[in-house]
Tab-separated table of C-alpha atoms and ligand atoms in Angstrom:
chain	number	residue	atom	x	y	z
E	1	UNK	CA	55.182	-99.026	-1.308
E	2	UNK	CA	53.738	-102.792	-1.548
E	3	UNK	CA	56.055	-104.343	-3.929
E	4	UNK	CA	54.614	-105.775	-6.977
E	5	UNK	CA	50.884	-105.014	-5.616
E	6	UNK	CA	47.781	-106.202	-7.415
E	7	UNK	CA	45.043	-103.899	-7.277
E	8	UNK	CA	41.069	-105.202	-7.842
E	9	UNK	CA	39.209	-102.827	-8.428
E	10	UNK	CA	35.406	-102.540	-8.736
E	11	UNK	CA	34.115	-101.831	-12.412
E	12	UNK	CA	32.017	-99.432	-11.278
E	13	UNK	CA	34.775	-96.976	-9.064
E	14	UNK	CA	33.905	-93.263	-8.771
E	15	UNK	CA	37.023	-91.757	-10.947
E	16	UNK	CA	39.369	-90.348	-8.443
E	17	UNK	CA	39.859	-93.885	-7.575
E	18	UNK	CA	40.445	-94.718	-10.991
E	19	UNK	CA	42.914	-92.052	-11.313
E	20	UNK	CA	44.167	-93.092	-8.060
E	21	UNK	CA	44.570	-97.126	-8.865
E	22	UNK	CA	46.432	-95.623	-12.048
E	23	UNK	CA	48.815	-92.927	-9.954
E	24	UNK	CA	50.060	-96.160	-8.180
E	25	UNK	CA	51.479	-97.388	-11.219
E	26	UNK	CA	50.532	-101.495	-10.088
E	27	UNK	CA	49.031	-104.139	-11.783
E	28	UNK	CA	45.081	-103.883	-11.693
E	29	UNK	CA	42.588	-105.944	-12.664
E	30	UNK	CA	38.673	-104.905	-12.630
E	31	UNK	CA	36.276	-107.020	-11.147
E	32	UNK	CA	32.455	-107.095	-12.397
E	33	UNK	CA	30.467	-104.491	-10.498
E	34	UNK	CA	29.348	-105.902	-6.713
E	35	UNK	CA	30.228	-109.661	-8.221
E	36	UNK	CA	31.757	-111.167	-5.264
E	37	UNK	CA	32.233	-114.465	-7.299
E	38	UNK	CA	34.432	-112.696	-10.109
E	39	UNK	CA	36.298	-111.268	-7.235
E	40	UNK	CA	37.047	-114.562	-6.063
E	41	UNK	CA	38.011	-115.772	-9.185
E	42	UNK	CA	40.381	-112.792	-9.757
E	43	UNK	CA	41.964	-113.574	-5.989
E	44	UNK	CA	41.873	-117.015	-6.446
E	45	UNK	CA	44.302	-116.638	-9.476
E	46	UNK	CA	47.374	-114.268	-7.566
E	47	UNK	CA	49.802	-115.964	-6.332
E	48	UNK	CA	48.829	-116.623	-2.367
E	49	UNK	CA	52.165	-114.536	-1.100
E	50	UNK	CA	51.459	-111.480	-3.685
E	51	UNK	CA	50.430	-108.146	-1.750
E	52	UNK	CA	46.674	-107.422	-2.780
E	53	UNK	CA	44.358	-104.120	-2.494
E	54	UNK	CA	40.135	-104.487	-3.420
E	55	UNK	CA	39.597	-101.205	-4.051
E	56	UNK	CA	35.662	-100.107	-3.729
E	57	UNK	CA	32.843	-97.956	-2.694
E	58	UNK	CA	29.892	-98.575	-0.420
E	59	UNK	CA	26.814	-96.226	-1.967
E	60	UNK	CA	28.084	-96.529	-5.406
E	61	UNK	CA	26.454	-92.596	-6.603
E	62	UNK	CA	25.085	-93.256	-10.241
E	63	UNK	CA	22.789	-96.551	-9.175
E	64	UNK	CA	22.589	-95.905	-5.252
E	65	UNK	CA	23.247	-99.725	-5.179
E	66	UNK	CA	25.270	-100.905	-1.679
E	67	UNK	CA	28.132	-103.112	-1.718
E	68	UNK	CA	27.856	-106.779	0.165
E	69	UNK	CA	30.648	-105.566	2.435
E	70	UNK	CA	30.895	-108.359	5.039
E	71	UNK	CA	31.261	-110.908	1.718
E	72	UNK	CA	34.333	-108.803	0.385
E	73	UNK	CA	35.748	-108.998	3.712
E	74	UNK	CA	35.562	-112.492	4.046
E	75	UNK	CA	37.121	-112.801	0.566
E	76	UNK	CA	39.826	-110.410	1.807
E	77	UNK	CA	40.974	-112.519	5.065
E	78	UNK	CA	40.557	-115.575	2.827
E	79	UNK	CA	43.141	-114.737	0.253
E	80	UNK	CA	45.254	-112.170	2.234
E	81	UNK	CA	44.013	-108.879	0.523
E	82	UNK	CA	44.018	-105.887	2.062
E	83	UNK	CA	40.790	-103.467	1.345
E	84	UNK	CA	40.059	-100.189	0.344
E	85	UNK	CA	36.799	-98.766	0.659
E	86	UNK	CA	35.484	-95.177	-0.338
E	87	UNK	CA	32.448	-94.415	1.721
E	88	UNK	CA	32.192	-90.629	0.186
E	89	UNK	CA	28.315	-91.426	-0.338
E	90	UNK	CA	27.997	-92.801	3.024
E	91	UNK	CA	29.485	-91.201	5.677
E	92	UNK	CA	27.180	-88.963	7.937
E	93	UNK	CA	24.223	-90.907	6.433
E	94	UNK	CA	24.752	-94.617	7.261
E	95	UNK	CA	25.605	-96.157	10.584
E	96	UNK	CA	24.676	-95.557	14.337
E	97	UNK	CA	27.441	-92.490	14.324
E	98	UNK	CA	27.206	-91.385	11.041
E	99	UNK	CA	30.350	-93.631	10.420
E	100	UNK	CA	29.028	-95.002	6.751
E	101	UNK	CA	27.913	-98.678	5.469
E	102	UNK	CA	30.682	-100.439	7.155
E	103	UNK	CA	29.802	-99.180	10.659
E	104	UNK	CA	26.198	-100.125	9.935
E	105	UNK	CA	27.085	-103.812	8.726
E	106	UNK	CA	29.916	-103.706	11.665
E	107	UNK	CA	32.837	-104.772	9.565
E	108	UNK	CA	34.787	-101.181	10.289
E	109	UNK	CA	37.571	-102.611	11.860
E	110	UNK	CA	37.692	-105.575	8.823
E	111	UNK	CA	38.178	-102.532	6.492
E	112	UNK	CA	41.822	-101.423	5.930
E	113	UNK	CA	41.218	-97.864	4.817
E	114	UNK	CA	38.483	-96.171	4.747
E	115	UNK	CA	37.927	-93.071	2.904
E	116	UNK	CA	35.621	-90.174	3.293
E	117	UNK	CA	34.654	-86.477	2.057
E	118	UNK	CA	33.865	-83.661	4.349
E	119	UNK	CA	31.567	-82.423	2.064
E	120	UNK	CA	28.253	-84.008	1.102
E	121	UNK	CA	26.609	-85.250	3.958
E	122	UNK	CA	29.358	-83.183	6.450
E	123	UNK	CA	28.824	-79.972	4.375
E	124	UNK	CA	32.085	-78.571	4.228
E	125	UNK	CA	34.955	-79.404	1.991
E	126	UNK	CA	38.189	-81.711	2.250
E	127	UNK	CA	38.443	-85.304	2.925
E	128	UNK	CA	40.124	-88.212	4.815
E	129	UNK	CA	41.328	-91.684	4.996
E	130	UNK	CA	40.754	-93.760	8.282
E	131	UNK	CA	42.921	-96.765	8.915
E	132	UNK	CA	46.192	-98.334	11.096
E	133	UNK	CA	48.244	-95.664	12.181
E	134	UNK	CA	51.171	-96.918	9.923
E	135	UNK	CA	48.745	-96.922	6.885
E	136	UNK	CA	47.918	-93.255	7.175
E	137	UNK	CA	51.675	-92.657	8.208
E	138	UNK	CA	52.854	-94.225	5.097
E	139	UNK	CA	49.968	-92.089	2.762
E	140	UNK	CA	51.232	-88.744	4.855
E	141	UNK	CA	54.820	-89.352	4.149
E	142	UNK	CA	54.511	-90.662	0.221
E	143	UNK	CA	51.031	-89.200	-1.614
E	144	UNK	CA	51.802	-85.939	-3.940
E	145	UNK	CA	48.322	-85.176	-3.881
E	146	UNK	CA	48.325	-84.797	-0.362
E	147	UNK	CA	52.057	-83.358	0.349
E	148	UNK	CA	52.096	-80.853	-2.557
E	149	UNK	CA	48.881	-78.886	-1.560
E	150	UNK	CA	47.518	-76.294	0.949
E	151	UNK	CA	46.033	-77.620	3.741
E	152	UNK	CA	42.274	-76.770	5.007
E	153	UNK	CA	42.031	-73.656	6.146
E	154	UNK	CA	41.274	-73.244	9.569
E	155	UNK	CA	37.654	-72.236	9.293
E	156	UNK	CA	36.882	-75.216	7.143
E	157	UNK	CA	38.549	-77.593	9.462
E	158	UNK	CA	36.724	-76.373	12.775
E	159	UNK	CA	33.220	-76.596	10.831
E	160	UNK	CA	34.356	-79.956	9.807
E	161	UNK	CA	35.210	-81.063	13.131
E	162	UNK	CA	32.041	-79.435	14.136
E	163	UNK	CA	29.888	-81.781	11.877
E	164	UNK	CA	31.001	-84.870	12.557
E	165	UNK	CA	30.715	-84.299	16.229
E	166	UNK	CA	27.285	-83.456	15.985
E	167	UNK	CA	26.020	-86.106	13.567
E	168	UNK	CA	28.328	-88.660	15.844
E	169	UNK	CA	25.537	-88.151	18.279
E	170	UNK	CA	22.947	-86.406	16.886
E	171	UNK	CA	20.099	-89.349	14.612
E	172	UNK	CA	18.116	-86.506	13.993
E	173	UNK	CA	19.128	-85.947	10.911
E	174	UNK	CA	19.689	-89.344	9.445
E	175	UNK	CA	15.973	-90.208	10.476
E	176	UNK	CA	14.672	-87.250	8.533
E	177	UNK	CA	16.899	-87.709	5.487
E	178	UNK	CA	15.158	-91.680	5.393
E	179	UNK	CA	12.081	-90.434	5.915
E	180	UNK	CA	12.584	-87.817	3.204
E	181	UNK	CA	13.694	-90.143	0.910
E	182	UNK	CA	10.945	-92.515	1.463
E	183	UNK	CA	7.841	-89.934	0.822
E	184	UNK	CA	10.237	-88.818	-2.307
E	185	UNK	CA	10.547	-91.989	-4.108
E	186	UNK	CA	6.644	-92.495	-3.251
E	187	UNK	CA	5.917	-89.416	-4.536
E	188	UNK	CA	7.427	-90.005	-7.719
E	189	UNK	CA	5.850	-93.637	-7.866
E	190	UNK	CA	2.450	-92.221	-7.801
E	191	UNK	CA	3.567	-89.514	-10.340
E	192	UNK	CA	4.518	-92.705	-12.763
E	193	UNK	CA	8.201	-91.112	-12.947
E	194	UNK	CA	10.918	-93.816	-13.898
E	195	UNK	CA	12.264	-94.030	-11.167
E	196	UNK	CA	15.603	-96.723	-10.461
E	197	UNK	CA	14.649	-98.953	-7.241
E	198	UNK	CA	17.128	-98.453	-4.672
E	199	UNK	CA	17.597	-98.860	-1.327
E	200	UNK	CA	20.046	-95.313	-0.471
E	201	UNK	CA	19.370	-91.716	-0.407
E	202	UNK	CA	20.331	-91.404	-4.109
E	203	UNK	CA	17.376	-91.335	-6.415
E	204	UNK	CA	18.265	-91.712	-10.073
E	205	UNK	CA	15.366	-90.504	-12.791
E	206	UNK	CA	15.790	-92.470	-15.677
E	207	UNK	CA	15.758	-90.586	-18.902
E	208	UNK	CA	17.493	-92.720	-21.464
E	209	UNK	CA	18.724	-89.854	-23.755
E	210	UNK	CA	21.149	-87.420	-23.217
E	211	UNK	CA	19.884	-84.190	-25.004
E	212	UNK	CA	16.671	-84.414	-23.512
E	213	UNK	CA	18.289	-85.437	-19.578
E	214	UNK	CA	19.911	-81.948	-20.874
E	215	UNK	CA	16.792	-80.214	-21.615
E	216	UNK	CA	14.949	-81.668	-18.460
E	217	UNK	CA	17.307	-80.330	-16.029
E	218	UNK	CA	17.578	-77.225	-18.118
E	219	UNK	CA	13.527	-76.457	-17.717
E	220	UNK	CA	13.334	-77.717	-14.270
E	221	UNK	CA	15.961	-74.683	-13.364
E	222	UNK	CA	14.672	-72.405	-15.733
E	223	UNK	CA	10.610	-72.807	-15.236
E	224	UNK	CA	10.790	-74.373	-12.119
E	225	UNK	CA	13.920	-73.040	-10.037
E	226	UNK	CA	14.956	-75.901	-9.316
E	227	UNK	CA	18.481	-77.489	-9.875
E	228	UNK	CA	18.880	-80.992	-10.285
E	229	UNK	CA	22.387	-81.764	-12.350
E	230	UNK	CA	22.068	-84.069	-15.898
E	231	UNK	CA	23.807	-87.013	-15.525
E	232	UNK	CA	25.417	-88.515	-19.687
E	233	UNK	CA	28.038	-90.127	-20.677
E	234	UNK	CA	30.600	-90.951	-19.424
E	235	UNK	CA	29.280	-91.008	-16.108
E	236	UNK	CA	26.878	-93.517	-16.692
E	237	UNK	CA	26.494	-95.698	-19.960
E	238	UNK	CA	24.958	-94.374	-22.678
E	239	UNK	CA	21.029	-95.293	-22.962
E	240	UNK	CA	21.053	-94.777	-19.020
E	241	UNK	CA	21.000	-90.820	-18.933
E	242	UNK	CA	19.115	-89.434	-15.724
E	243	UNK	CA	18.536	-86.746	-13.705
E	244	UNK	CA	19.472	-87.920	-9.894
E	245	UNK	CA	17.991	-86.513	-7.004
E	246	UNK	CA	19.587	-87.159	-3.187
E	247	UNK	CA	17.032	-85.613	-0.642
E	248	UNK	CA	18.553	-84.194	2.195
E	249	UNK	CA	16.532	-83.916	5.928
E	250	UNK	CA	15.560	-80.148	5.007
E	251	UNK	CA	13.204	-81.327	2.306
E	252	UNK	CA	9.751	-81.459	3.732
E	253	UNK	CA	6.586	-82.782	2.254
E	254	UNK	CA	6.024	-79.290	0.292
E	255	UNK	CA	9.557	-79.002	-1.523
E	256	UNK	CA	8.494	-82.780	-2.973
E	257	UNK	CA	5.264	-82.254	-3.822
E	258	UNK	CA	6.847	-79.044	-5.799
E	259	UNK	CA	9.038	-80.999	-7.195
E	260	UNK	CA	7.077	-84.022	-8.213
E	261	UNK	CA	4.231	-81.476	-9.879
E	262	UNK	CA	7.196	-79.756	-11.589
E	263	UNK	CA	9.077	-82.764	-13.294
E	264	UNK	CA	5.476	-83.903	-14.196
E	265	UNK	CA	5.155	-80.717	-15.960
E	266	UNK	CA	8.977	-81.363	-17.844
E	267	UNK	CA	8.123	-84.969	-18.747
E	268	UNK	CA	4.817	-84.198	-20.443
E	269	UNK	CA	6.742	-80.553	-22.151
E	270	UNK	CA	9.214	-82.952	-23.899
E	271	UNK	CA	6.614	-85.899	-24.089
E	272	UNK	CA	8.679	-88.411	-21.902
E	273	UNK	CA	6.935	-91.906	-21.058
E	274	UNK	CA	5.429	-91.812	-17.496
E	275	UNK	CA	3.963	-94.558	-15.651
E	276	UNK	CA	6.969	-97.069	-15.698
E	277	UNK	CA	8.673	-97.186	-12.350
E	278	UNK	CA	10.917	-98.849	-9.945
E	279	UNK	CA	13.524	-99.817	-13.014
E	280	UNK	CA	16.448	-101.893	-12.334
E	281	UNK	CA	20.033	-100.736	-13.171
E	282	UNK	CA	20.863	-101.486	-16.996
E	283	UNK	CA	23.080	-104.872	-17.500
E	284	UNK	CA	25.545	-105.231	-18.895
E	285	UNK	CA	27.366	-101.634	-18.602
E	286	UNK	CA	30.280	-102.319	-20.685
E	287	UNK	CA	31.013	-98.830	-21.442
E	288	UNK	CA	31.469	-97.528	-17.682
E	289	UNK	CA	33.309	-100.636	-17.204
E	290	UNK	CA	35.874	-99.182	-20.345
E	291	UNK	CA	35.709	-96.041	-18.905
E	292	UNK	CA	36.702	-97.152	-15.653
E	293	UNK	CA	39.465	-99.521	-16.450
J	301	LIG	C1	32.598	-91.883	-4.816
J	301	LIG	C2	33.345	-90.600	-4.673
J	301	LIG	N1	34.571	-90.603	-4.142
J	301	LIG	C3	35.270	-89.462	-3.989
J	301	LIG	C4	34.745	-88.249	-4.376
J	301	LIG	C5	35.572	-87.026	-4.158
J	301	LIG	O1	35.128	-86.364	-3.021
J	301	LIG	P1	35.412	-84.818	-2.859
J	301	LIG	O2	34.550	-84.128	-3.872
J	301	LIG	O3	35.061	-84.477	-1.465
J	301	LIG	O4	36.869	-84.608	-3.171
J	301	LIG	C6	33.467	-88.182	-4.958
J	301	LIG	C7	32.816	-86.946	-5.424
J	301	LIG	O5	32.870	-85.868	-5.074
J	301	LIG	C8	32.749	-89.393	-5.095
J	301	LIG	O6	31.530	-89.382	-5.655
């Protein structure tokens, strides 16, 4: 619809964006994960009267890194780009309302679309875009993947509607999810787990190897009962396998303790290195960056 659109796009984009970017059939170039100055560079070079679109996240779900929002939009209204932002990892969580990262850093109305899931934090299923009217008007009247499928069921959409109008008003939930997180990542501190620092809800394990990140969440289901999903290649690079944990409010101080005792137990069983902790995200990731072109 934007004739001869450039699309930037963040290296490290969740894949339906990727497969999204490529559905629009524009130019796109990918910008170095969160580096506002490549961004720049990338902007600086398109013609000043070409349409633009940064395309990007706000919890990014692998590293639970955050975006520097307010700097992309200031890049944005600098070189006349319009922005995208998927806040799927944010929305419920982040923000007075629940509204995500950008309602928390107050540049919502800088944003041009903003998407979201229903499920995750919201706990149903389906999804949205937020934006001008004749943004959304133009998506409704022109995206396949939107006209050429069922719509929610009516059951879905009322416990949808349901959710966000509680955690709109409702902090009670945010608070404990923070406060969860915080006696998690503790927890696994003391434990010596290898934990990635980060400052969201998403806790990434760091296991380095994939058949073992296999076996780990294998015997933490199977001796343990407890499910927490191996995370390989091509999600993440390789040599930065983990199991990732996202604590939600209902976790109290027992569930952690169980499950800091049990991956204790799984790290020793397949003779993993504890006592290294608070690891930074692996640089640089050229591999997601391929995968995500
Ligand atoms: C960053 C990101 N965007 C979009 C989606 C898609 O959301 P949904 O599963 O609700 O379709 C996901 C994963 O589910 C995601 O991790």
């Amino acid at each position: 619809l934007l004739p001869d659109c450039l699309i930037l796009s963040d290296a490290l984009n969740h894949n339906s964006m990727i497969e999204g970017v490529r559905a629009a059939g524009c130019a796109r170039q990918i910008w170095r994960h969160n580096d506002v100055e490549h961004l720049e560079k990338l902007l600086s070079r398109a013609a000043p009267a070409r349409p633009k679109l940064i395309v990007f996240e706000s919890v990014y779900s692998m590293d639970g890194d955050v975006a520097p929002l307010e700097a992309i939009c200031d890049l944005a209204e600098r070189y006349g780009a319009m922005t995208y932002l998927d806040e799927v990892h944010a929305v419920g969580m982040y923000g007075p309302r629940g509204g995500g990262i950008a309602e928390q850093d107050g540049v919502m109305a800088r944003i041009d679309v903003i998407e979201g899931t229903l499920a995750k934090a919201f706990g149903t299923l389906g999804g949205y875009i937020a934006g001008h009217s004749s943004i959304v008007d133009a998506v409704r009247s022109h995206a396949p993947g939107f006209i050429f499928t069922t719509a929610l069921p009516p059951a879905v959409a009322a416990a949808a509607a349901a959710s966000i109008a509680h955690l709109k008003t409702s902090g009670t939930e945010r608070a404990g999810q923070r406060a969860a997180v915080a006696a998690t990542k503790a927890a696994l501190r003391e434990a010596g787990l290898p934990l990635l620092a980060t400052d969201t809800h998403i806790v990434p394990v760091m296991v380095g190897d994939p058949e073992l990140c296999k076996q780990a969440s294998d015997l933490l289901l199977e001796e343990h009962g407890i499910y927490i999903q191996p995370i390989n290649y091509p999600t993440v690079a390789r040599g930065t396998e983990r199991l990732r944990i996202t604590p939600t409010p209902a976790h109290d101080l027992r569930l952690i303790s169980e499950l800091v005792d049990a991956m204790v137990a799984v790290w020793r069983e397949l003779d993993l290195p504890l006592g290294k902790n608070d690891l930074r995200p692996v640089e640089p990731r050229a591999q997601t960056v391929a995968a995500g072109g």
